[in-house]
Amino acid sequence: HLSFSLSFTGFILLGFSDWPQLERVLFVVLLIFYLLTLLGNTTIIALSRLDPHLQTPMYFFLSNLSFLDLCYTTSTVPQLLVHLRGPDKSISFGACVAQLFVSLGLGCTECILLGVMAFDRYAAVCRPLHYTVIMHPRLCALMASASWFIGFANSSLQTVLTFLVPLCGRNKIDHFFCEVPPLLKLSCVDTTANESELFFVGVIILLIPVALITFSYGRIVRAVLRIKSAAGQRKVFGTCGSHLTVVSLFYGTAIYAYLQPSNNYSQDLGKFISLFYTIVTPMVNPFIYTLRNKDVMGAVRKVLCRGYDSR
């Protein structure tokens, strides 16, 4: 089967070609979003390195998330921008395999990392006296590495299984990037086994972190309600509220894309849903985490003042 697929020269990504007027608007909007994603996430990584006050487990995971989001959007958006600008919507077979492997690997890693970040917040709020012992730098590095390893191990499996499916000469993907559900739709054989396996893995990768997040935040809310000072409550709800906003955006859209029965899956709606977790969430992450965060705003001011003084 694989040798049959390899006889392809490539695929056509139909993307938003049914809406030529929308393509122009999308190009401008997505270009702005992409530049904001690069700026916001690069700023968080730089601040986490430059400011000693931000060298804590929370910012270690946040800079991991920012690096991940930079890679995630770059694996799909630049190519989408090129396709939105001109008539050529083609992608080579090798580029499609690479795009599927990288984007799925990064997406799975983000699912797990957001769960790990919820555990970090739980330890900080519910076990403050033991926090530095629990969230030891070695454990933080281990949890981050495990997230990346599991994400890309799953992506390797899904990429191989997807491209083993015979396509019988079909090469028009009704999507804006190479993703598993629309690729399986090209198949000329029954893909029930692939869809069942994808659903099963999707439940594990998506719902186990969601369960961990729900547990963590259930405990956090109980702990916060015991805090006597209103300022203390506001600070905790500010940090945790921002995390929950990111989580709802990311998991909500990813669950729609991967845990939907294929006969209910609307391809057009699927494209717009995919825009959320490939570009909107990575763009808003830095702003959601930083706009209500005094530590980060203080670090920005310090770095800017240092730069101004050095002149």
Phi, psi and omega in degrees: 000317183297319181297326178295315180298323183291344178287348174295148169272335179168192183236163171249124177266106185294327176052235183253027185294343176288343181237077184300326179293320181294327182303318181295315180296314180301321181303310182295313183297313183290327176296316178297314180301317182295318179295320177295323178298313179298314183295309184297312184287325176295322179298315181297317179298315181296315181297321180297331179276323189276326185260118181300330180293340182262009179268064180239167179306318183301315183281336172298313180290323180295320178289328172299315180297320180294317178297317180299315181294323176301313180292320184297310180293323182292338179285344182232320192291313181305318180292322177298319179299319178298316181292328180289336185275335187219179183284340183281114181247018187278154173218136182290160180302313181298318180294324179293317178299313182297317181296317178299312182299311185289311184293320179291320178300315181290322178297316179295319179300318180297320177306312185287319182297322178296327175293317178298319180295327177293320178297321178299316179295322178299313181297320182293320186272318187267339179230054188300325183287333181256005188305312184292334178283316181295306184269060178293144180309324181293320179293320178300313180297320181295316181293320178295315180298319179298321178300313180295318183296312182296317180303313184277336174294315178296319180298321178301313180298310183295322181296314180297312182298322182292316184275359171278344182287128180289137184254347177053043174086354180284133183220013179260106181271121182276066181197173180260355171208169184282106181230154189300306185305312180292331177292321178294330179294338179286341188299149177256012176235171179291124183251022181304318181297316179298316182295322179294317179296317180296319179297315181299312180293321179300320178300316181293309186290327183266316190275333177294312175300322179299320178296319179296319179295316180298315178299311183301314184285333173299314179293321181297314180300316178299318181293319183294321181295341177275344181290130184283322186278137180294325180296318179297317178298316181299318182298313182293315180296328178297309181294313185286327177298320179295319179296317180296326178297313179300313183300314181298315179299311187289307184291322181303312182287322180292322178296321178299316185289323190252342182248016176274137170299138188299331180286343177266350190284118176271119184298318182293314178296322179304323180295316181289324176298317180298327178300327181297307185276348177266334183227319185291310181299312178300331179284318185280339180313303183299323183288318179298318183285334189254330188297328181256018187244111184294325181300313183291315180297323176296319179295321178299312180299318181298314181295320180293317180296320179298317180295321181291318181295325184291346175286000000 
